[in-house]
Short mmCIF file of C-alpha atoms in Angstrom, two decimals:
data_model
loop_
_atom_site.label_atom_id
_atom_site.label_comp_id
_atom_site.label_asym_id
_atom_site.label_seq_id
_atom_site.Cartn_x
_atom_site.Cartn_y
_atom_site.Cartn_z
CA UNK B 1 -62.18 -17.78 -32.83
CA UNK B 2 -63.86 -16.49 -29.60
CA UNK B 3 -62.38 -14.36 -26.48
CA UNK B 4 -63.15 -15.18 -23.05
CA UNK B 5 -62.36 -11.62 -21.20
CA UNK B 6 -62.57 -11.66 -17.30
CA UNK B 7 -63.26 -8.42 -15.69
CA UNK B 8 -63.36 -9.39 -12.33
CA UNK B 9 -60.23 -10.41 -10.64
CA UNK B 10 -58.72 -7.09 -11.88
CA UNK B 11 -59.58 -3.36 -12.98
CA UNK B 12 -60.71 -2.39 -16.13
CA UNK B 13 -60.22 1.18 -17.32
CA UNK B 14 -59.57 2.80 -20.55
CA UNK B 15 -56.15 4.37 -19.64
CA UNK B 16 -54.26 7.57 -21.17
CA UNK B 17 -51.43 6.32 -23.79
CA UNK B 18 -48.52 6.50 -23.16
CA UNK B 19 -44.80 6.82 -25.23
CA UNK B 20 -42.11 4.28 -24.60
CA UNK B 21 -38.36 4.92 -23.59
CA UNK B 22 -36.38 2.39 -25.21
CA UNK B 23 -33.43 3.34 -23.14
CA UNK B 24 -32.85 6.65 -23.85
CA UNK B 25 -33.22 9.68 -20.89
CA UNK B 26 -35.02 9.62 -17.50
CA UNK B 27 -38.65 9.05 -18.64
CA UNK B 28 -40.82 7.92 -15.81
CA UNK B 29 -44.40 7.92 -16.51
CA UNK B 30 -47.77 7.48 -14.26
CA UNK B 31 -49.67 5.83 -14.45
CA UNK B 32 -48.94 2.66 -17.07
CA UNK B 33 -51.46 0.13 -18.09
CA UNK B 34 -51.33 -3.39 -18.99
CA UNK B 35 -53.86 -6.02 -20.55
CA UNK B 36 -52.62 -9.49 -19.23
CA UNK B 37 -53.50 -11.75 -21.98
CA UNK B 38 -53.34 -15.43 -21.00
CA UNK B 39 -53.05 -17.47 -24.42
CA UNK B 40 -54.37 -20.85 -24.97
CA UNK B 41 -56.48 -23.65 -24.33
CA UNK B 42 -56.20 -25.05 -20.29
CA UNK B 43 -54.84 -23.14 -17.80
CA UNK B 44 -51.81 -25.19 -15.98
CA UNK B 45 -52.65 -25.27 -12.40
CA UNK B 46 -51.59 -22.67 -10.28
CA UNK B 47 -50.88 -20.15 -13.33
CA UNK B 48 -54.17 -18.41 -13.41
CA UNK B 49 -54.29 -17.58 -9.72
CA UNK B 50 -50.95 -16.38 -9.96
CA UNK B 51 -51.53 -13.92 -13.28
CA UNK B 52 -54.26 -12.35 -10.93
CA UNK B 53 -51.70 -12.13 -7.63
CA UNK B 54 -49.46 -10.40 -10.11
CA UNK B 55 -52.01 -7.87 -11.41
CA UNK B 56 -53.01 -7.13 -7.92
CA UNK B 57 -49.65 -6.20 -6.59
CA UNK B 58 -48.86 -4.34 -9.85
CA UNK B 59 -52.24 -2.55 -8.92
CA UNK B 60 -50.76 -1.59 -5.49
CA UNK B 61 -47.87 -0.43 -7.26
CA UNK B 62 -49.61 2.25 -9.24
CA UNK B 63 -50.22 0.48 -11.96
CA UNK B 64 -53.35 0.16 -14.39
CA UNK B 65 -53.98 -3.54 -14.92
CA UNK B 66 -56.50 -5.65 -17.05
CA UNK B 67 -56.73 -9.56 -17.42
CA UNK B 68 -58.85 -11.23 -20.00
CA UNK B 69 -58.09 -14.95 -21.09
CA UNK B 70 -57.94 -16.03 -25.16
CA UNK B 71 -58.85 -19.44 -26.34
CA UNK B 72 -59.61 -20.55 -29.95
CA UNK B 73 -61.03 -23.64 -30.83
CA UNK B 74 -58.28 -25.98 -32.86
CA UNK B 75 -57.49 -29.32 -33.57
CA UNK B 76 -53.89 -28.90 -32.91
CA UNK B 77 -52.22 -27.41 -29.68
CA UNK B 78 -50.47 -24.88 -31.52
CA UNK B 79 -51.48 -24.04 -34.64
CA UNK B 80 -53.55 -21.11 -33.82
CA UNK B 81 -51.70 -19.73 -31.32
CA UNK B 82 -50.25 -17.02 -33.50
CA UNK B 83 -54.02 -16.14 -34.54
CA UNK B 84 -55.05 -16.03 -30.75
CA UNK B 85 -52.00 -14.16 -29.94
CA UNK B 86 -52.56 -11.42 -32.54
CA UNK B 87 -56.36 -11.42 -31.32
CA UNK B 88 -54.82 -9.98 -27.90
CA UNK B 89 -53.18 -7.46 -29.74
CA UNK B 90 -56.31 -5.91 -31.50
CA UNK B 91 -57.61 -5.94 -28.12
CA UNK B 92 -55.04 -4.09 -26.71
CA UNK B 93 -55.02 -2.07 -30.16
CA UNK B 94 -58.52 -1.14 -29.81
CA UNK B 95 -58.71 -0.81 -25.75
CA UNK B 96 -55.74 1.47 -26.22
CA UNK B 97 -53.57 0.30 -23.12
CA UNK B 98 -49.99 0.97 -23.17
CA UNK B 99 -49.03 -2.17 -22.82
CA UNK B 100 -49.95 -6.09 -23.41
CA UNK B 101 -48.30 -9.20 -21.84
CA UNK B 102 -49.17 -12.15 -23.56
CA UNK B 103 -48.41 -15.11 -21.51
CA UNK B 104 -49.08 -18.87 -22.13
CA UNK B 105 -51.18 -21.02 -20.25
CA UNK B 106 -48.17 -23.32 -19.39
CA UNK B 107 -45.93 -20.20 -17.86
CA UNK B 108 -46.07 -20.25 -14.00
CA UNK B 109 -45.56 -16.54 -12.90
CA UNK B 110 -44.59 -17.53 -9.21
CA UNK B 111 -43.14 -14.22 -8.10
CA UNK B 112 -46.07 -11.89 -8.15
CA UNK B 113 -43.53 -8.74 -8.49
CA UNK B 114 -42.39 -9.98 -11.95
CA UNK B 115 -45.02 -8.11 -13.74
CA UNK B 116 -44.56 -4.41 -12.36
CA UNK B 117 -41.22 -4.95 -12.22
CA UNK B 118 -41.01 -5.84 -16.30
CA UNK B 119 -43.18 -2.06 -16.53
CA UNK B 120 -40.40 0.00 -14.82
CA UNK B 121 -37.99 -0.68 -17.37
CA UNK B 122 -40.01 1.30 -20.11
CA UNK B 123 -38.75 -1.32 -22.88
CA UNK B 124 -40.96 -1.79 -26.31
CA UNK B 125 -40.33 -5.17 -26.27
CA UNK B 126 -39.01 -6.94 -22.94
CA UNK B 127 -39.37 -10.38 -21.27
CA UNK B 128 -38.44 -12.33 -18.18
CA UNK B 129 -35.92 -14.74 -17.77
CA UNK B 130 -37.57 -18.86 -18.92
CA UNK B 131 -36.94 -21.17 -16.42
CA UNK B 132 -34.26 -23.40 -18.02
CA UNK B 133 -34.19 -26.04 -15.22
CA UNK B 134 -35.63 -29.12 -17.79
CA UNK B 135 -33.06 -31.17 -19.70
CA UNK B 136 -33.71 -33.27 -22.78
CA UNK B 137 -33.42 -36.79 -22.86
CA UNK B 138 -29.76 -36.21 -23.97
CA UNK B 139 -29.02 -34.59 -21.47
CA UNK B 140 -28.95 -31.37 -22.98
CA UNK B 141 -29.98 -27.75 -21.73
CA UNK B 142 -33.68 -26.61 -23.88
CA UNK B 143 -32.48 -23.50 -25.70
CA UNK B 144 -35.53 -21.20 -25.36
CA UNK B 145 -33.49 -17.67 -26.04
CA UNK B 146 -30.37 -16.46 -28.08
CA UNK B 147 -27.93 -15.35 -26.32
CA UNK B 148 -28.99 -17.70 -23.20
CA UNK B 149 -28.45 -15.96 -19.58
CA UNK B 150 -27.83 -17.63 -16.21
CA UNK B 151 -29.93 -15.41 -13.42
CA UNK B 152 -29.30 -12.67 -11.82
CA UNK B 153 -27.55 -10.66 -14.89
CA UNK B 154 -29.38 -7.83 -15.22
CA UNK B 155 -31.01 -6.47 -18.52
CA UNK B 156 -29.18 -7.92 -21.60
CA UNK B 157 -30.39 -7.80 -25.19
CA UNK B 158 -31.67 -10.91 -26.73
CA UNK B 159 -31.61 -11.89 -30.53
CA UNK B 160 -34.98 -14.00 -29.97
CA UNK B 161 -36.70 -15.67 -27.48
CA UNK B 162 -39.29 -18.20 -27.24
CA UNK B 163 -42.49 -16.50 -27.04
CA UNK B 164 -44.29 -17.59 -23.86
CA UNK B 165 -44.19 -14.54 -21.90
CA UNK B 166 -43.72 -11.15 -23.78
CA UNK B 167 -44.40 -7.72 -22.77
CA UNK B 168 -45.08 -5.49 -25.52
CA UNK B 169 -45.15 -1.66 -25.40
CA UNK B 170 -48.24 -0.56 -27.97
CA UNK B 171 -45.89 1.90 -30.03
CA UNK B 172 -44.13 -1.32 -30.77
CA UNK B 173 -47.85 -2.73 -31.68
CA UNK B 174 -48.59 -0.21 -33.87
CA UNK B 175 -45.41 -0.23 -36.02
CA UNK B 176 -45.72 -3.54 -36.84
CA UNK B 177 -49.26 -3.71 -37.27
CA UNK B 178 -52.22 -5.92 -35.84
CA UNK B 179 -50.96 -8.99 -37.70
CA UNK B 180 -47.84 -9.46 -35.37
CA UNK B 181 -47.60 -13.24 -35.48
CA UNK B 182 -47.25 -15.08 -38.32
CA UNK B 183 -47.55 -18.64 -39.53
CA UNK B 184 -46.84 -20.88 -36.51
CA UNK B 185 -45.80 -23.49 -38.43
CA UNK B 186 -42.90 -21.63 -39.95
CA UNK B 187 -39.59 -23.38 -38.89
CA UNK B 188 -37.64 -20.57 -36.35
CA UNK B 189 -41.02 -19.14 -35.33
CA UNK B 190 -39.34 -16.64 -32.77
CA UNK B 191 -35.90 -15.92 -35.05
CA UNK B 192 -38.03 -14.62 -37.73
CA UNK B 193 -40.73 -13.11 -35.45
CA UNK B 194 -37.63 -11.11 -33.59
CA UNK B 195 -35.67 -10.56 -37.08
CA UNK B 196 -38.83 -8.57 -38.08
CA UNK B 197 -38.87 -6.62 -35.35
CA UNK B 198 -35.34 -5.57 -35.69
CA UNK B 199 -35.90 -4.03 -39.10
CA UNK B 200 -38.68 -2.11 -37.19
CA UNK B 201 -36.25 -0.74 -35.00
CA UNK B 202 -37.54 -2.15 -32.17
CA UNK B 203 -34.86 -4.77 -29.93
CA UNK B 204 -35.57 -7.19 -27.36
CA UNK B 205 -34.72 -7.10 -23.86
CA UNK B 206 -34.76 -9.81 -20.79
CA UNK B 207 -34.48 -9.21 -17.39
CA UNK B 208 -32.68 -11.78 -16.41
CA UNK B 209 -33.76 -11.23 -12.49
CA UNK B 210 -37.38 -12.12 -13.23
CA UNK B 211 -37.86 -15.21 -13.53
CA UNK B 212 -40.77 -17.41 -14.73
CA UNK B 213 -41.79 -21.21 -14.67
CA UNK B 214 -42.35 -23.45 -18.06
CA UNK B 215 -44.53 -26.15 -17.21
CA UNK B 216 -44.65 -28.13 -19.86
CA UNK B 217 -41.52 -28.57 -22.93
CA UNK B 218 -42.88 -27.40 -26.09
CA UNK B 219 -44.21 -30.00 -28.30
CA UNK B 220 -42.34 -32.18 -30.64
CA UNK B 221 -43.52 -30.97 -34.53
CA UNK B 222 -44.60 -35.06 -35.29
CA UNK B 223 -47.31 -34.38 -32.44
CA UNK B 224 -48.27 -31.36 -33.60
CA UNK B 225 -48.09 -32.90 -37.26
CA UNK B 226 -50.31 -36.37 -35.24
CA UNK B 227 -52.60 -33.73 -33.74
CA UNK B 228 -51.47 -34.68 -30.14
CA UNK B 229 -52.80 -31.97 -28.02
CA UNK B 230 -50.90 -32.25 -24.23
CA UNK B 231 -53.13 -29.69 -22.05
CA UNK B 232 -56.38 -31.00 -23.55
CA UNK B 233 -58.48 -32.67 -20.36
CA UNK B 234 -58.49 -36.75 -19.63
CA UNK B 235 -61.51 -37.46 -21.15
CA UNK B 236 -61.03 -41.14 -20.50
CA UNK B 237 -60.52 -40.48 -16.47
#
């Protein structure tokens, strides 16, 4: 496993740590960093350019904001995404930043206020609202969270949610420990990821009035099983 870290579209700084609010009092902090940590293979086009527009303006807002990029070299699309993902979080570990967002390749981040506006709420573990706008063959709305929320709710609580874009407070890090992710290949990836974090005390929050893009469905488990990998390049173009 390697990591590609990018220094130059955004600051780099080794920023005081700060504690979290989970909801409790009138805590506002300053300032608040954040390692963006882009996860995967192939950027989607358009998401990179927007993870840096998004850094920026949470730079103008006050913020302290890092971007690095981790890719690992596997066979499969998504069998070491849980390795690459807990690779982000020894980063963030080690860097000591208050808080990570890891965010997939595939997740289009069009509003560039989505990311400072997912740091004001002081959460331990918080993420926007998926874009829910592809059907399956059948017809039938992709479930990507439990409870699902239309827009424009507010901040609910979530049992789970799938894991594409997650903002992580590091006291949240740090009582779970550096291995966050487990197995990928474990049926209910996210129920059991979010079930752990329950017994840690820590709960999950959306804001359902961010909202992000998923480019691409996730992949069926017999391609993942066939060793299909969609976001590799056309190497026969």
């Amino acid at each position: 496993m390697r990591t590609v870290t990018t220094s130059s579209d955004l600051q780099r700084v080794t920023p005081q740590i700060l504690p979290a609010d989970d909801g409790e009092g009138d805590w506002v902090p300053s300032p608040i960093s954040c390692l963006i940590s882009a996860i995967g293979q192939h950027f989607r086009e358009g998401v990179r350019e927007a993870l840096v527009a998004a850094g920026a303006e949470a730079v103008s807002q006050g913020y302290r904001i890092g971007f690095q990029v981790v890719r690992d070299v596997c066979i499969r699309p998504f069998e070491g995404l849980g390795a690459m993902r807990n690779m982000a979080i020894l980063q963030a570990l080690e860097e000591r930043w208050d808080y990570v967002l890891l965010i997939d390749n595939d997740i289009l981040m069009e509003d560039s206020s989505v990311l400072w506006r997912l740091l004001g709420w002081h959460r331990m573990a918080l993420t926007p609202l998926l874009d829910q706008s592809r059907v399956h063959s059948d017809g039938l709305w992709e479930r990507v969270a439990s409870p699902m929320y239309r827009p424009f709710q507010g901040l609910q609580q979530l049992d789970w949610v799938q894991t594409g874009c997650l903002l992580l407070h590091r006291s949240a890090l740090e009582l779970v420990g550096p291995r966050f992710f487990s197995d990928p290949l474990i049926v209910r990836e996210e129920e059991y990821l979010f079930r752990q974090l329950r017994l840690h005390g820590i709960r999950l929050w959306q804001d359902t009035d961010a909202l992000v893009k998923m480019l691409e469905s996730p992949t069926q488990l017999w391609k993942v099983i066939g060793g299909h990998n969609p976001l590799a390049p056309d190497e026969t173009a």
